[in-house]
XYZ file of C-alpha atoms in Angstrom:
345
model
C 163.511 93.790 238.364
C 165.361 90.525 238.999
C 165.811 89.874 242.703
C 167.787 86.736 243.569
C 166.654 85.267 246.867
C 168.765 82.523 248.469
C 166.014 79.964 249.125
C 168.257 77.590 251.065
C 169.429 80.409 253.346
C 165.874 81.625 254.021
C 164.631 78.174 255.020
C 167.753 77.372 257.044
C 167.448 80.571 259.063
C 163.704 80.023 259.545
C 164.364 76.521 260.911
C 167.134 77.693 263.250
C 164.978 80.505 264.626
C 161.881 78.342 265.032
C 163.733 75.634 266.930
C 165.279 78.126 269.374
C 163.230 78.740 272.546
C 162.405 82.432 273.053
C 159.080 83.225 274.730
C 158.449 86.853 275.702
C 160.856 87.730 278.502
C 163.434 85.062 277.567
C 165.019 86.354 274.367
C 168.577 87.203 275.404
C 170.050 83.930 274.103
C 168.409 84.109 270.682
C 169.371 87.785 270.418
C 173.013 86.788 270.891
C 172.656 84.394 267.951
C 171.030 87.051 265.753
C 173.758 89.567 266.601
C 176.394 87.117 265.337
C 174.570 86.687 262.017
C 174.155 90.440 261.574
C 177.775 91.265 262.343
C 178.903 88.661 259.775
C 177.284 90.905 257.149
C 179.141 93.955 258.465
C 176.166 95.777 259.967
C 176.160 97.370 263.405
C 174.018 95.706 266.074
C 173.035 97.147 269.434
C 170.729 96.003 272.223
C 168.242 98.213 274.044
C 167.816 98.152 277.805
C 164.817 95.818 277.562
C 166.583 93.469 275.171
C 165.381 94.457 271.706
C 167.945 94.442 268.901
C 168.624 97.376 266.572
C 170.457 96.875 263.275
C 171.759 99.982 261.521
C 172.044 100.042 257.706
C 173.532 103.271 256.304
C 171.672 104.624 253.281
C 172.437 106.920 250.355
C 170.521 109.649 252.174
C 169.707 110.383 255.806
C 166.869 112.792 254.969
C 164.606 110.235 256.627
C 165.124 107.004 258.522
C 163.056 103.943 257.666
C 162.349 101.421 260.402
C 161.552 97.756 259.866
C 160.484 95.556 262.768
C 159.782 91.907 263.479
C 159.432 90.182 266.823
C 161.500 87.216 267.867
C 159.538 86.579 271.071
C 156.943 83.834 271.026
C 154.082 82.462 273.054
C 154.952 80.295 276.023
C 154.188 79.562 279.661
C 155.579 79.808 283.181
C 155.216 77.682 286.277
C 152.297 79.071 288.296
C 152.311 76.533 291.103
C 153.326 72.996 292.034
C 150.572 70.558 292.961
C 150.648 68.168 295.899
C 151.036 65.193 293.558
C 154.044 66.648 291.707
C 152.560 68.167 288.569
C 152.835 71.800 287.463
C 150.078 74.338 287.007
C 150.996 76.963 284.453
C 150.244 80.515 283.407
C 150.312 81.591 279.769
C 152.692 84.010 278.091
C 150.754 85.632 275.287
C 147.687 83.994 273.825
C 148.205 80.438 272.589
C 145.076 78.496 271.678
C 145.077 76.433 274.863
C 143.287 73.297 273.563
C 146.121 72.854 271.029
C 148.541 72.428 273.929
C 146.894 69.197 275.103
C 149.498 66.388 274.779
C 152.258 68.733 273.579
C 155.798 68.219 274.811
C 157.544 71.021 276.655
C 160.752 71.942 278.442
C 161.006 73.494 281.900
C 164.052 75.678 282.542
C 164.953 76.616 286.110
C 166.576 79.867 287.184
C 169.908 78.086 287.625
C 169.783 76.611 284.119
C 168.563 73.073 284.807
C 166.437 71.584 282.028
C 163.564 69.142 282.482
C 161.074 67.806 279.952
C 157.344 67.342 280.353
C 153.947 67.157 278.676
C 150.892 69.414 278.764
C 147.879 67.275 279.705
C 144.259 67.577 280.718
C 143.583 66.784 284.369
C 141.390 63.994 282.944
C 144.025 62.561 280.591
C 143.007 58.881 280.323
C 140.055 57.583 278.292
C 140.007 54.365 280.357
C 139.668 56.286 283.617
C 137.796 59.569 283.187
C 134.327 59.875 281.695
C 135.074 63.485 280.755
C 138.466 62.761 279.152
C 137.164 64.004 275.792
C 134.698 66.631 276.957
C 136.561 68.418 279.755
C 137.404 71.995 278.825
C 141.036 72.500 277.883
C 142.086 75.628 279.775
C 144.699 76.533 282.370
C 142.372 75.511 285.221
C 141.859 72.017 283.811
C 145.351 71.314 282.502
C 148.743 70.655 284.058
C 152.237 69.551 283.145
C 153.483 66.036 283.813
C 157.244 66.155 284.501
C 159.506 63.416 283.120
C 161.169 62.780 286.487
C 160.349 60.503 289.409
C 158.229 62.927 291.424
C 155.311 62.081 293.683
C 154.920 65.238 295.745
C 155.437 68.991 295.724
C 158.673 68.525 297.682
C 160.025 66.109 295.077
C 159.549 68.790 292.421
C 161.068 71.500 294.575
C 164.076 69.259 295.203
C 164.677 69.267 291.430
C 165.057 73.044 291.652
C 161.793 73.789 289.822
C 160.004 76.831 291.223
C 157.204 79.282 290.530
C 158.202 81.642 287.716
C 160.356 79.162 285.815
C 159.898 79.337 282.044
C 158.118 76.599 280.118
C 159.062 76.252 276.446
C 156.500 74.678 274.111
C 157.912 72.230 271.549
C 157.573 73.989 268.149
C 157.676 70.728 266.121
C 159.313 72.505 263.191
C 159.095 70.716 259.830
C 160.013 71.959 256.350
C 158.536 69.904 253.527
C 159.963 69.248 250.066
C 156.994 71.146 248.632
C 158.098 74.306 250.419
C 155.784 74.387 253.430
C 157.095 75.489 256.802
C 155.078 73.853 259.593
C 155.761 74.946 263.151
C 154.554 76.817 266.144
C 155.785 80.411 266.299
C 156.060 81.228 262.592
C 154.409 84.292 264.117
C 156.801 85.967 264.003
C 160.019 84.072 263.449
C 159.071 83.650 259.796
C 159.303 87.424 259.475
C 162.585 87.581 261.415
C 163.960 85.044 258.921
C 162.772 87.371 256.137
C 164.656 90.332 257.625
C 167.852 88.334 258.191
C 167.575 87.049 254.606
C 167.069 90.619 253.388
C 170.381 91.518 255.059
C 172.012 88.523 253.375
C 170.714 89.711 249.989
C 171.853 93.306 250.495
C 175.272 92.212 251.737
C 175.749 89.703 248.908
C 174.747 92.186 246.198
C 176.401 95.219 247.874
C 173.062 97.035 247.962
C 172.791 100.363 249.782
C 169.197 101.447 250.575
C 167.974 104.840 249.456
C 167.569 105.969 253.050
C 169.223 105.009 256.312
C 167.355 101.975 257.608
C 167.081 100.623 261.130
C 165.763 97.120 261.787
C 164.222 96.496 265.191
C 164.038 92.915 266.458
C 161.539 93.219 269.294
C 161.209 90.947 272.308
C 157.884 91.699 273.997
C 155.435 91.942 271.091
C 153.301 89.002 272.211
C 152.543 90.816 275.471
C 151.863 94.186 273.848
C 154.866 96.469 274.220
C 157.489 95.102 271.831
C 158.243 98.308 269.885
C 156.808 100.832 272.325
C 160.325 102.299 272.263
C 162.073 102.828 268.930
C 165.057 105.011 267.951
C 163.797 108.598 267.854
C 165.197 109.310 264.373
C 162.882 106.755 262.699
C 160.318 108.628 260.599
C 158.388 105.763 259.048
C 158.148 102.138 260.083
C 156.978 98.868 258.563
C 156.044 96.089 260.963
C 156.857 92.744 259.368
C 154.471 90.303 260.981
C 152.310 87.378 259.948
C 149.392 87.762 257.563
C 146.102 86.209 258.668
C 144.192 83.534 256.747
C 140.523 82.562 256.986
C 136.963 83.862 257.311
C 136.480 86.683 254.771
C 140.205 87.355 254.276
C 142.042 87.263 250.942
C 145.523 86.242 252.099
C 146.896 82.750 251.485
C 150.040 80.885 252.545
C 151.655 81.917 249.256
C 151.173 85.695 249.569
C 152.692 88.666 251.286
C 149.917 90.304 253.282
C 149.494 94.081 253.200
C 147.287 95.102 256.113
C 145.198 98.242 255.615
C 143.723 98.269 259.145
C 143.873 96.271 262.352
C 142.619 96.712 265.925
C 144.725 99.869 266.238
C 143.051 101.540 263.266
C 144.097 102.270 259.681
C 147.751 102.161 258.657
C 149.318 105.099 256.819
C 147.468 105.574 253.551
C 150.435 106.626 251.417
C 152.797 103.937 252.695
C 150.175 101.236 252.222
C 149.359 102.469 248.719
C 153.043 102.504 247.804
C 153.468 98.919 248.997
C 150.425 97.809 246.990
C 151.709 99.542 243.848
C 155.183 98.038 244.230
C 153.670 94.563 244.531
C 151.483 95.103 241.461
C 154.259 96.573 239.315
C 156.665 93.744 240.149
C 154.244 90.781 239.922
C 154.554 89.901 243.597
C 151.788 87.710 245.010
C 150.014 89.846 247.612
C 146.718 90.367 249.374
C 145.247 93.404 251.096
C 143.218 92.647 254.210
C 141.804 94.045 257.433
C 142.586 92.288 260.732
C 140.192 93.269 263.534
C 141.786 90.948 266.136
C 145.405 91.922 265.599
C 147.964 94.491 266.740
C 151.530 95.009 265.527
C 154.788 96.604 266.601
C 153.755 99.735 264.700
C 150.680 100.009 266.921
C 152.897 99.614 270.011
C 155.253 102.297 268.678
C 152.419 104.736 267.987
C 150.858 104.144 271.404
C 154.294 104.699 272.902
C 154.156 108.253 271.550
C 156.513 107.886 268.592
C 155.992 110.398 265.780
C 155.996 107.999 262.828
C 153.985 106.851 259.863
C 153.402 103.114 259.819
C 152.504 100.112 257.673
C 152.183 96.359 258.170
C 153.145 93.504 255.858
C 154.169 89.870 256.297
C 153.927 86.308 255.025
C 150.525 84.631 255.121
C 150.349 82.188 258.040
C 147.591 79.626 258.597
C 146.273 78.683 262.072
C 147.879 81.526 264.030
C 148.709 80.844 267.705
C 148.185 77.139 267.080
C 150.067 74.750 264.793
C 150.954 77.285 262.147
C 151.974 76.847 258.516
C 153.266 79.055 255.711
C 154.946 78.466 252.361
C 158.329 79.559 251.068
C 156.577 81.649 248.392
C 155.103 83.903 251.094
C 158.524 84.400 252.694
C 160.107 85.182 249.322
C 157.351 87.640 248.389
C 157.809 89.432 251.709
C 161.578 89.767 251.198
C 161.103 91.077 247.656
C 158.554 93.687 248.688
C 160.802 94.952 251.494
C 163.771 95.104 249.127
C 161.791 97.133 246.608
C 160.544 99.515 249.286
C 164.075 100.198 250.549
C 165.677 100.597 247.108
C 162.894 102.337 245.164
């Protein structure tokens, strides 16, 4: 089957999503942007009480309702305290690899909307001053944020309007290469959100109606564990679209769509997983089947929330998760194709 994916659109949407700040708990602005895109295709968009987005796609049959999910929330940080010399101590949102934050730029946003820039640094940041500048452990106890303002005391920082609980956005450093690589923080899981938005673009452009009514959930608290704990009650089966892992004894690469058979929440639905594997084989889609012991998805959150569903997990292969991540356009395209085939089979 010939499936025409709009490469330029996929990469454009990935870049826009990746460059938009949206750590867990601060996703209302990016959700507004996504709702505009969705409504341009003529699909209904609603927002749940906790800020997740639900996109409704009528199908040829309503005998069952298929759910797809991807999370737009990312890792991040918040101001934990202000030091006496005018730097910020921070607490993590989600689980970034903390040593990778050393020397990264960031943005601090106050509750009244003021924006300040800064840098994550070790508390021994200078090689010419500190003997342990290279060896000191990089963790939240031994790191702080240097603010790009003239501040010399806690009061100076407070006078800027910065306070405990303000969000800290980590610079994603998004780059798309001519060879098709997407390099950025937070491809987990904005790469998958770009896949779902691009799937809508494909279905709208080609006037495709799925076999069954489909609901797409864009979740906002996945990185802290409860993204899809609530889903619409009429969903009967659900595919989490989230990053595929690379490394150790895994098969997935940056060019594949990952099909996960089991993660920390246990095995995924046997029949759904088998069907996804067979669709990939029959249509020459690059894929890998793997097991992720240190991983949990929106399907796991939905099942633990008591939802009566069957579930599966797929997504583009992403290298260096929770650090400086990278994937390739081929993995995004393969993910879109597999989802399209599943919905129209």
